[in-house]
Amino acid sequence: MKNISNQNNQTKSSFHRAHKKKAPGLVFQLWGMMMGLVALTAVFMWLVQVFLFEHTYAEAALSTSLKQMQPIMNDLTDRDLAEDDKLLPFLSRLIDGTIFLADDAGELNEIFSYGHLLFDVEQEPEYHVWEFIRDTDEFANVRNRLSYQKVLNGDHGTISIHIGVPITYAGEDAYLLIENTIRTDTVFNYNRHQLILLTILLTIAAAVLAAVCSRYFTKPIFAIKHTVDQLAANDFSTRADVKRHDELGELAESVGLLGQALARVDVLRKEVIANVSHELRSPLSVISGYAELVRDIHWKDEDARNEDLDLIIEESNRMSEMVNDILDYSQLQSGYIRLHPEFFDLAGLAESETSHCAAAAETYGIRIHFESDPESVFITADPLKLSQVLRNLLYNAINHTPEGELITVALKQTGKTVRLSVKNPGTPISKEDQEIIWERYQRSQHQSGRRMGTGIGLSIVSTILDAHGMKYGVSSDDTETVFWFDVTVSAPPEPSLQADKT
């Protein structure tokens, strides 16, 4: 007992160590997966910002500027611009850029920048722009009275639009060069700063939310695991404290039902051990007592000695039958015993088993009556196993029938289905007991303290009938209880197959 206790303690401690090791791992894994999704979202936002939004914004700004200047270009070639001295300053302010006015020789006359006329032009930064434009190939086209348009991507997030238009100024040929710079870096930097702030806030919020969600989902899992560990350590009273209405709640409820089932099986197991111990001790005591009686007293008296030896043999057979029941059930559950179906008369088998059990029933003043309609019922099944089924049903009926009453074994055919029933009077079986009566180790209260069998007879019955694929059940009311199972009538096997078996 001390070794078993030590093993249980070691088992519990190992479960607790495993629980402590795995708990943070699962939480961290869930948190990591959620943070991974957040990281993917942030990367996607940055990719959209850099490769899609900024590029689209630059194209949209350029398109807008060109649309704004297009009506101006059409108007410049249709009039003498010297007629209105406020026109060019107005145009430079309208396009939000710089206008260069050059004469027919290509010399710079005036610069208008953002609505103002520049005087000391060589000292202004716009003059460097003029020098750049003057040295381009496109400027030669303007001197040939050809218009041109050019877009330049500058440094530090700028886009420059250069437009050259031949015009008339004060009645002479002249050239108007328009330069408009679109600054995208300010907008881009502002958006990127916002995106950085949004990414930081999103990461912090996601980290907190992921930690809370991880705890929320893993807490019931650990509670259920702890409950399973306790069940494995033979603590069948423990329950998972999980009150939820989702799949985890259903899992906790299933674990609770498992604990109840294990507790019931454990109680029944202890009961059957006590019952089997008592049942085996009784014949052993009889065998030992009568063996001593033969040795010490009746060894010279042949009649008394034979009577004592017959009792010893009877008790030995009874004990052997109980042990065989236990072994057969264990082997059936393990799948070690296979069925050997044969074509035989079920009515003859039932009548034979009824006669065999009638002698045991007479000891308690109980009669067993057999009836069959029709007289012969041929089926294909394992006759030895069905004989064991019927014997256990009869033992169960004897155990629950009051003295002096009648047990009826009946065969009744309906179409190709035959129902074999064992009917006995006695205390009715409740609905709750009917649901668990086929379970292993289940034994209801017996009449008059009779204990024929080991308490697993009905479990053996259900296991054998399940192996045959037969339907079975129990019905009970205030007057009688009926155990039954259905079999299908079989046609005789073909002569060739029967000859092969022979």
CSV table of C-alpha atoms in Angstrom, one decimal, residues 77-442:
chain,number,residue,atom,x,y,z
A,77,THR,CA,-0.9,81.8,-77.5
A,78,ASP,CA,-4.0,83.8,-78.5
A,79,ARG,CA,-3.1,87.2,-77.2
A,80,ASP,CA,-0.3,89.8,-76.6
A,81,LEU,CA,0.7,89.3,-73.0
A,82,ALA,CA,2.0,92.9,-72.7
A,83,GLU,CA,-1.5,94.2,-72.9
A,84,ASP,CA,-2.1,93.4,-69.3
A,85,ASP,CA,0.9,94.0,-67.0
A,86,LYS,CA,-0.8,92.1,-64.2
A,87,LEU,CA,-1.4,89.0,-66.2
A,88,LEU,CA,2.0,87.3,-65.7
A,89,PRO,CA,2.2,88.0,-61.9
A,90,PHE,CA,-1.3,86.6,-61.6
A,91,LEU,CA,-0.4,83.5,-63.6
A,92,SER,CA,2.6,82.8,-61.5
A,93,ARG,CA,0.5,83.0,-58.3
A,94,LEU,CA,-2.2,80.9,-59.9
A,95,ILE,CA,0.1,78.0,-60.9
A,96,ASP,CA,2.0,78.4,-57.6
A,97,GLY,CA,5.3,78.5,-59.5
A,98,THR,CA,7.7,80.6,-61.5
A,99,ILE,CA,7.4,82.2,-64.9
A,100,PHE,CA,10.4,83.2,-67.0
A,101,LEU,CA,10.0,85.7,-69.8
A,102,ALA,CA,12.7,85.5,-72.6
A,103,ASP,CA,13.0,87.6,-75.8
A,104,ASP,CA,13.5,86.3,-79.3
A,105,ALA,CA,17.3,86.1,-78.7
A,106,GLY,CA,16.8,83.8,-75.8
A,107,GLU,CA,17.8,86.4,-73.2
A,108,LEU,CA,16.0,86.5,-69.9
A,109,ASN,CA,13.9,89.6,-69.4
A,110,GLU,CA,11.8,89.1,-66.3
A,111,ILE,CA,11.1,86.5,-63.6
A,112,PHE,CA,7.7,86.2,-61.9
A,113,SER,CA,7.6,84.0,-58.8
A,114,TYR,CA,4.5,83.2,-56.8
A,115,GLY,CA,2.8,86.5,-57.9
A,116,HIS,CA,5.8,88.8,-57.6
A,117,LEU,CA,8.2,90.3,-60.1
A,118,LEU,CA,11.8,89.7,-59.1
A,119,PHE,CA,14.3,92.6,-59.7
A,120,ASP,CA,17.8,91.5,-58.8
A,121,VAL,CA,17.2,88.2,-60.6
A,122,GLU,CA,20.8,86.9,-60.6
A,123,GLN,CA,20.8,86.9,-56.8
A,124,GLU,CA,17.6,84.9,-56.6
A,125,PRO,CA,17.6,81.1,-56.5
A,126,GLU,CA,15.1,81.1,-59.4
A,127,TYR,CA,17.9,82.3,-61.6
A,128,HIS,CA,19.7,78.9,-61.2
A,129,VAL,CA,16.5,77.3,-62.5
A,130,TRP,CA,16.6,79.5,-65.5
A,131,GLU,CA,20.2,78.5,-66.2
A,132,PHE,CA,19.2,74.9,-66.0
A,133,ILE,CA,16.3,75.4,-68.4
A,134,ARG,CA,18.4,77.5,-70.8
A,135,ASP,CA,20.9,74.7,-71.2
A,136,THR,CA,18.4,71.9,-72.1
A,137,ASP,CA,17.6,70.6,-75.5
A,138,GLU,CA,14.0,71.5,-75.1
A,139,PHE,CA,14.8,75.2,-74.9
A,140,ALA,CA,16.1,75.1,-78.5
A,141,ASN,CA,12.7,73.8,-79.5
A,142,VAL,CA,11.0,76.8,-78.0
A,143,ARG,CA,13.3,79.2,-79.9
A,144,ASN,CA,12.0,77.3,-83.0
A,145,ARG,CA,8.5,78.4,-82.0
A,146,LEU,CA,7.7,74.9,-80.7
A,147,SER,CA,6.0,74.2,-77.3
A,148,TYR,CA,7.4,71.6,-75.0
A,149,GLN,CA,6.5,69.9,-71.7
A,150,LYS,CA,8.8,68.0,-69.4
A,151,VAL,CA,8.5,66.4,-65.9
A,152,LEU,CA,11.5,66.0,-63.7
A,153,ASN,CA,11.8,64.0,-60.5
A,154,GLY,CA,13.9,66.2,-58.2
A,155,ASP,CA,15.7,65.3,-55.0
A,156,HIS,CA,14.2,65.4,-51.5
A,157,GLY,CA,10.7,64.5,-52.6
A,158,THR,CA,10.0,67.1,-55.4
A,159,ILE,CA,8.5,66.9,-58.8
A,160,SER,CA,9.2,69.7,-61.3
A,161,ILE,CA,7.1,70.5,-64.4
A,162,HIS,CA,8.8,72.6,-67.1
A,163,ILE,CA,6.6,74.0,-69.9
A,164,GLY,CA,7.9,76.2,-72.7
A,165,VAL,CA,5.5,78.3,-74.9
A,166,PRO,CA,6.2,80.7,-77.7
A,167,ILE,CA,4.2,83.9,-77.2
A,168,THR,CA,3.8,87.4,-78.4
A,169,TYR,CA,4.9,90.2,-76.0
A,170,ALA,CA,4.7,93.8,-77.0
A,171,GLY,CA,4.3,92.9,-80.6
A,172,GLU,CA,7.5,90.8,-80.8
A,173,ASP,CA,8.2,87.1,-80.6
A,174,ALA,CA,9.0,86.0,-77.1
A,175,TYR,CA,9.1,82.9,-75.0
A,176,LEU,CA,7.4,82.1,-71.8
A,177,LEU,CA,9.0,79.3,-69.6
A,178,ILE,CA,6.9,78.0,-66.7
A,179,GLU,CA,8.4,76.0,-63.8
A,180,ASN,CA,6.1,74.4,-61.2
A,181,THR,CA,7.6,72.4,-58.3
A,182,ILE,CA,5.3,70.0,-56.4
A,183,ARG,CA,6.7,69.1,-53.0
A,184,THR,CA,5.6,65.6,-51.9
A,185,ASP,CA,8.1,65.1,-49.1
A,186,THR,CA,6.1,67.2,-46.6
A,187,VAL,CA,2.9,65.1,-47.2
A,188,PHE,CA,4.8,61.9,-47.2
A,189,ASN,CA,6.7,62.7,-44.0
A,190,TYR,CA,3.5,63.7,-42.3
A,191,ASN,CA,1.8,60.5,-43.3
A,192,ARG,CA,4.8,58.4,-42.3
A,193,HIS,CA,4.9,60.0,-38.9
A,194,GLN,CA,1.2,59.3,-38.4
A,195,LEU,CA,1.8,55.7,-39.6
A,196,ILE,CA,4.7,55.2,-37.1
A,197,LEU,CA,2.5,56.5,-34.3
A,198,LEU,CA,-0.4,54.3,-35.4
A,199,THR,CA,1.9,51.3,-35.6
A,200,ILE,CA,3.2,51.9,-32.0
A,201,LEU,CA,-0.3,52.4,-30.6
A,202,LEU,CA,-1.6,49.3,-32.5
A,203,THR,CA,1.3,47.2,-31.3
A,204,ILE,CA,0.8,48.2,-27.6
A,205,ALA,CA,-3.0,47.7,-27.8
A,206,ALA,CA,-2.6,44.4,-29.6
A,207,ALA,CA,0.0,43.2,-27.1
A,208,VAL,CA,-2.3,43.9,-24.2
A,209,LEU,CA,-5.4,42.5,-26.0
A,210,ALA,CA,-3.4,39.4,-27.0
A,211,ALA,CA,-2.2,38.8,-23.4
A,212,VAL,CA,-5.8,39.1,-22.1
A,213,CYS,CA,-7.2,36.9,-24.9
A,214,SER,CA,-4.5,34.3,-24.3
A,215,ARG,CA,-5.3,34.1,-20.6
A,216,TYR,CA,-9.0,34.0,-21.4
A,217,PHE,CA,-8.6,31.0,-23.7
A,218,THR,CA,-5.9,29.1,-21.8
A,219,LYS,CA,-7.3,29.4,-18.3
A,220,PRO,CA,-10.2,27.0,-19.0
A,221,ILE,CA,-7.8,24.7,-20.9
A,222,PHE,CA,-5.5,24.5,-17.9
A,223,ALA,CA,-8.4,24.0,-15.6
A,224,ILE,CA,-9.6,21.1,-17.7
A,225,LYS,CA,-6.1,19.7,-17.9
A,226,HIS,CA,-5.8,19.9,-14.2
A,227,THR,CA,-9.1,18.0,-13.8
A,228,VAL,CA,-7.9,15.3,-16.2
A,229,ASP,CA,-4.7,15.0,-14.2
A,230,GLN,CA,-6.7,14.6,-11.0
A,231,LEU,CA,-8.9,11.9,-12.7
A,232,ALA,CA,-5.7,10.1,-13.8
A,233,ALA,CA,-4.5,10.3,-10.2
A,234,ASN,CA,-7.8,8.5,-9.2
A,235,ASP,CA,-9.5,11.6,-7.8
A,236,PHE,CA,-12.9,11.1,-9.4
A,237,SER,CA,-14.6,13.8,-7.4
A,238,THR,CA,-12.8,16.7,-9.0
A,239,ARG,CA,-14.6,18.9,-11.5
A,240,ALA,CA,-13.4,21.6,-13.9
A,241,ASP,CA,-14.5,25.0,-12.7
A,242,VAL,CA,-15.3,26.3,-16.2
A,243,LYS,CA,-18.6,28.2,-16.7
A,244,ARG,CA,-18.7,29.0,-20.4
A,245,HIS,CA,-21.2,28.4,-23.2
A,246,ASP,CA,-18.8,27.6,-26.0
A,247,GLU,CA,-16.8,24.5,-27.0
A,248,LEU,CA,-14.5,24.8,-24.0
A,249,GLY,CA,-17.6,24.8,-21.8
A,250,GLU,CA,-18.8,21.7,-23.5
A,251,LEU,CA,-15.4,20.0,-23.1
A,252,ALA,CA,-15.4,20.8,-19.4
A,253,GLU,CA,-18.9,19.3,-19.1
A,254,SER,CA,-17.8,16.2,-21.0
A,255,VAL,CA,-14.8,15.9,-18.6
A,256,GLY,CA,-17.3,16.2,-15.7
A,257,LEU,CA,-19.4,13.4,-17.1
A,258,LEU,CA,-16.3,11.3,-17.6
A,259,GLY,CA,-15.4,11.8,-13.9
A,260,GLN,CA,-18.9,10.7,-12.9
A,261,ALA,CA,-18.7,7.7,-15.1
A,262,LEU,CA,-15.3,6.8,-13.8
A,263,ALA,CA,-16.5,7.3,-10.2
A,264,ARG,CA,-19.5,5.0,-10.9
A,265,VAL,CA,-17.2,2.4,-12.5
A,266,ASP,CA,-14.8,2.6,-9.6
A,267,VAL,CA,-17.7,2.0,-7.1
A,268,LEU,CA,-19.0,-0.9,-9.2
A,269,ARG,CA,-15.4,-2.3,-9.5
A,270,LYS,CA,-15.0,-2.3,-5.7
A,271,GLU,CA,-18.4,-3.9,-5.3
A,272,VAL,CA,-17.7,-6.7,-7.8
A,273,ILE,CA,-14.4,-7.3,-6.1
A,274,ALA,CA,-16.2,-7.7,-2.8
A,275,ASN,CA,-18.9,-9.8,-4.4
A,276,VAL,CA,-16.5,-12.1,-6.2
A,277,SER,CA,-14.3,-12.4,-3.1
A,278,HIS,CA,-17.4,-13.4,-1.2
A,279,GLU,CA,-18.6,-15.8,-3.9
A,280,LEU,CA,-15.2,-17.5,-4.1
A,281,ARG,CA,-14.8,-17.6,-0.4
A,282,SER,CA,-18.1,-19.4,0.2
A,283,PRO,CA,-17.3,-22.4,-2.0
A,284,LEU,CA,-13.8,-22.5,-0.8
A,285,SER,CA,-15.0,-22.6,2.8
A,286,VAL,CA,-17.4,-25.4,1.9
A,287,ILE,CA,-14.7,-27.3,0.0
A,288,SER,CA,-12.3,-26.9,2.9
A,289,GLY,CA,-14.9,-27.9,5.5
A,290,TYR,CA,-16.1,-31.0,3.8
A,291,ALA,CA,-12.6,-32.1,2.8
A,292,GLU,CA,-11.6,-32.0,6.5
A,293,LEU,CA,-14.9,-33.8,7.3
A,294,VAL,CA,-14.0,-36.6,4.9
A,295,ARG,CA,-10.4,-36.8,6.2
A,296,ASP,CA,-11.2,-36.8,9.9
A,297,ILE,CA,-14.7,-38.4,10.2
A,298,HIS,CA,-16.3,-39.9,7.1
A,299,TRP,CA,-13.3,-41.5,5.5
A,300,LYS,CA,-14.5,-44.9,6.5
A,301,ASP,CA,-18.2,-44.3,5.8
A,302,GLU,CA,-18.5,-44.7,2.0
A,303,ASP,CA,-22.0,-43.2,1.7
A,304,ALA,CA,-21.2,-40.2,3.8
A,305,ARG,CA,-17.9,-39.8,2.1
A,306,ASN,CA,-19.4,-39.9,-1.3
A,307,GLU,CA,-22.0,-37.3,-0.3
A,308,ASP,CA,-19.3,-35.0,1.0
A,309,LEU,CA,-17.3,-35.5,-2.1
A,310,ASP,CA,-20.3,-34.7,-4.3
A,311,LEU,CA,-20.7,-31.4,-2.4
A,312,ILE,CA,-17.0,-30.6,-2.9
A,313,ILE,CA,-17.3,-31.3,-6.6
A,314,GLU,CA,-20.5,-29.2,-6.8
A,315,GLU,CA,-18.9,-26.2,-5.1
A,316,SER,CA,-15.8,-26.6,-7.2
A,317,ASN,CA,-17.9,-26.5,-10.4
A,318,ARG,CA,-19.7,-23.4,-9.1
A,319,MET,CA,-16.4,-21.7,-8.4
A,320,SER,CA,-15.0,-22.7,-11.8
A,321,GLU,CA,-18.1,-21.3,-13.5
A,322,MET,CA,-17.7,-18.0,-11.8
A,323,VAL,CA,-14.0,-17.8,-12.7
A,324,ASN,CA,-14.8,-18.7,-16.3
A,325,ASP,CA,-17.4,-15.9,-16.5
A,326,ILE,CA,-14.9,-13.4,-15.4
A,327,LEU,CA,-12.2,-14.7,-17.8
A,328,ASP,CA,-14.7,-14.9,-20.7
A,329,TYR,CA,-15.8,-11.3,-20.1
A,330,SER,CA,-12.3,-10.1,-19.9
A,331,GLN,CA,-11.4,-11.9,-23.1
A,332,LEU,CA,-14.5,-10.7,-24.9
A,333,GLN,CA,-13.7,-7.1,-24.0
A,334,SER,CA,-10.1,-7.5,-25.2
A,335,GLY,CA,-11.2,-9.1,-28.4
A,336,TYR,CA,-9.3,-12.4,-27.8
A,337,ILE,CA,-12.4,-14.6,-28.3
A,338,ARG,CA,-13.8,-15.0,-31.8
A,339,LEU,CA,-17.3,-16.1,-32.6
A,340,HIS,CA,-17.8,-19.5,-34.3
A,341,PRO,CA,-21.2,-19.3,-36.0
A,342,GLU,CA,-23.1,-22.6,-36.7
A,343,PHE,CA,-26.5,-23.4,-38.0
A,344,PHE,CA,-28.5,-24.8,-35.0
A,345,ASP,CA,-31.9,-25.0,-33.4
A,346,LEU,CA,-32.3,-22.1,-30.9
A,347,ALA,CA,-35.4,-23.6,-29.4
A,348,GLY,CA,-33.5,-26.8,-28.5
A,349,LEU,CA,-30.7,-24.8,-27.0
A,350,ALA,CA,-33.0,-22.7,-24.9
A,351,GLU,CA,-34.9,-25.8,-23.7
A,352,SER,CA,-31.6,-27.4,-22.7
A,353,GLU,CA,-30.4,-24.4,-20.7
A,354,THR,CA,-33.8,-24.0,-19.1
A,355,SER,CA,-33.6,-27.6,-17.8
A,356,HIS,CA,-30.0,-27.1,-16.6
A,357,CYS,CA,-31.0,-24.0,-14.5
A,358,ALA,CA,-34.3,-25.5,-13.3
A,359,ALA,CA,-32.4,-27.6,-10.7
A,360,ALA,CA,-30.8,-24.5,-9.2
A,361,ALA,CA,-34.1,-22.7,-9.2
A,362,GLU,CA,-35.9,-25.6,-7.4
A,363,THR,CA,-33.5,-25.0,-4.4
A,364,TYR,CA,-35.4,-21.7,-3.8
A,365,GLY,CA,-38.9,-23.1,-4.7
A,366,ILE,CA,-38.8,-21.4,-8.1
A,367,ARG,CA,-40.2,-23.0,-11.2
A,368,ILE,CA,-39.0,-22.3,-14.8
A,369,HIS,CA,-41.4,-22.8,-17.7
A,370,PHE,CA,-40.3,-23.0,-21.3
A,371,GLU,CA,-42.5,-22.3,-24.3
A,372,SER,CA,-41.7,-21.9,-28.0
A,373,ASP,CA,-43.8,-20.8,-31.0
A,374,PRO,CA,-42.8,-22.5,-33.4
A,375,GLU,CA,-41.2,-25.6,-31.9
A,376,SER,CA,-38.0,-25.3,-33.9
A,377,VAL,CA,-36.1,-22.1,-34.7
A,378,PHE,CA,-33.0,-22.4,-36.8
A,379,ILE,CA,-30.5,-19.6,-36.8
A,380,THR,CA,-26.8,-19.1,-37.6
A,381,ALA,CA,-24.8,-17.9,-34.5
A,382,ASP,CA,-22.3,-19.2,-32.0
A,383,PRO,CA,-24.3,-21.7,-29.9
A,384,LEU,CA,-21.8,-21.8,-27.0
A,385,LYS,CA,-22.0,-18.0,-26.6
A,386,LEU,CA,-25.8,-17.9,-26.9
A,387,SER,CA,-25.9,-20.7,-24.3
A,388,GLN,CA,-23.9,-18.5,-22.0
A,389,VAL,CA,-26.2,-15.5,-22.7
A,390,LEU,CA,-29.3,-17.5,-21.8
A,391,ARG,CA,-27.7,-19.0,-18.7
A,392,ASN,CA,-26.8,-15.6,-17.4
A,393,LEU,CA,-30.3,-14.3,-18.1
A,394,LEU,CA,-31.7,-17.2,-16.2
A,395,TYR,CA,-29.3,-16.7,-13.2
A,396,ASN,CA,-30.3,-13.1,-13.1
A,397,ALA,CA,-34.0,-14.0,-13.1
A,398,ILE,CA,-33.4,-16.5,-10.3
A,399,ASN,CA,-31.6,-13.9,-8.2
A,400,HIS,CA,-34.6,-11.5,-8.5
A,401,THR,CA,-37.6,-13.8,-8.3
A,402,PRO,CA,-39.3,-14.4,-4.9
A,403,GLU,CA,-39.6,-17.9,-3.6
A,404,GLY,CA,-42.5,-20.0,-5.0
A,405,GLU,CA,-42.8,-17.9,-8.2
A,406,LEU,CA,-42.6,-18.8,-11.9
A,407,ILE,CA,-39.9,-17.8,-14.4
A,408,THR,CA,-41.0,-18.0,-18.1
A,409,VAL,CA,-38.6,-18.5,-21.0
A,410,ALA,CA,-40.4,-17.8,-24.3
A,411,LEU,CA,-39.6,-18.0,-28.0
A,412,LYS,CA,-41.9,-16.2,-30.4
A,413,GLN,CA,-41.4,-15.7,-34.1
A,414,THR,CA,-42.7,-12.7,-36.1
A,415,GLY,CA,-41.8,-12.9,-39.7
A,416,LYS,CA,-38.1,-13.7,-39.9
A,417,THR,CA,-37.4,-12.3,-36.5
A,418,VAL,CA,-37.5,-14.4,-33.3
A,419,ARG,CA,-37.6,-12.9,-29.9
A,420,LEU,CA,-36.2,-14.9,-26.9
A,421,SER,CA,-37.5,-13.5,-23.6
A,422,VAL,CA,-36.9,-14.3,-19.9
A,423,LYS,CA,-39.8,-13.1,-17.8
A,424,ASN,CA,-39.8,-13.1,-14.0
A,425,PRO,CA,-41.9,-11.4,-11.2
A,426,GLY,CA,-40.2,-9.3,-8.6
A,427,THR,CA,-39.2,-5.8,-7.7
A,428,PRO,CA,-39.4,-3.6,-10.8
A,429,ILE,CA,-36.2,-2.0,-12.2
A,430,SER,CA,-36.2,1.7,-12.2
A,431,LYS,CA,-35.7,3.7,-15.4
A,432,GLU,CA,-32.3,4.9,-14.2
A,433,ASP,CA,-31.1,1.3,-13.5
A,434,GLN,CA,-32.4,0.2,-16.9
A,435,GLU,CA,-30.0,2.6,-18.5
A,436,ILE,CA,-26.9,1.3,-16.6
A,437,ILE,CA,-27.9,-2.3,-16.0
A,438,TRP,CA,-25.8,-3.6,-18.9
A,439,GLU,CA,-22.6,-2.0,-17.6
A,440,ARG,CA,-19.8,-4.1,-16.3
A,441,TYR,CA,-19.8,-4.8,-12.5
A,442,GLN,CA,-23.5,-3.7,-12.3
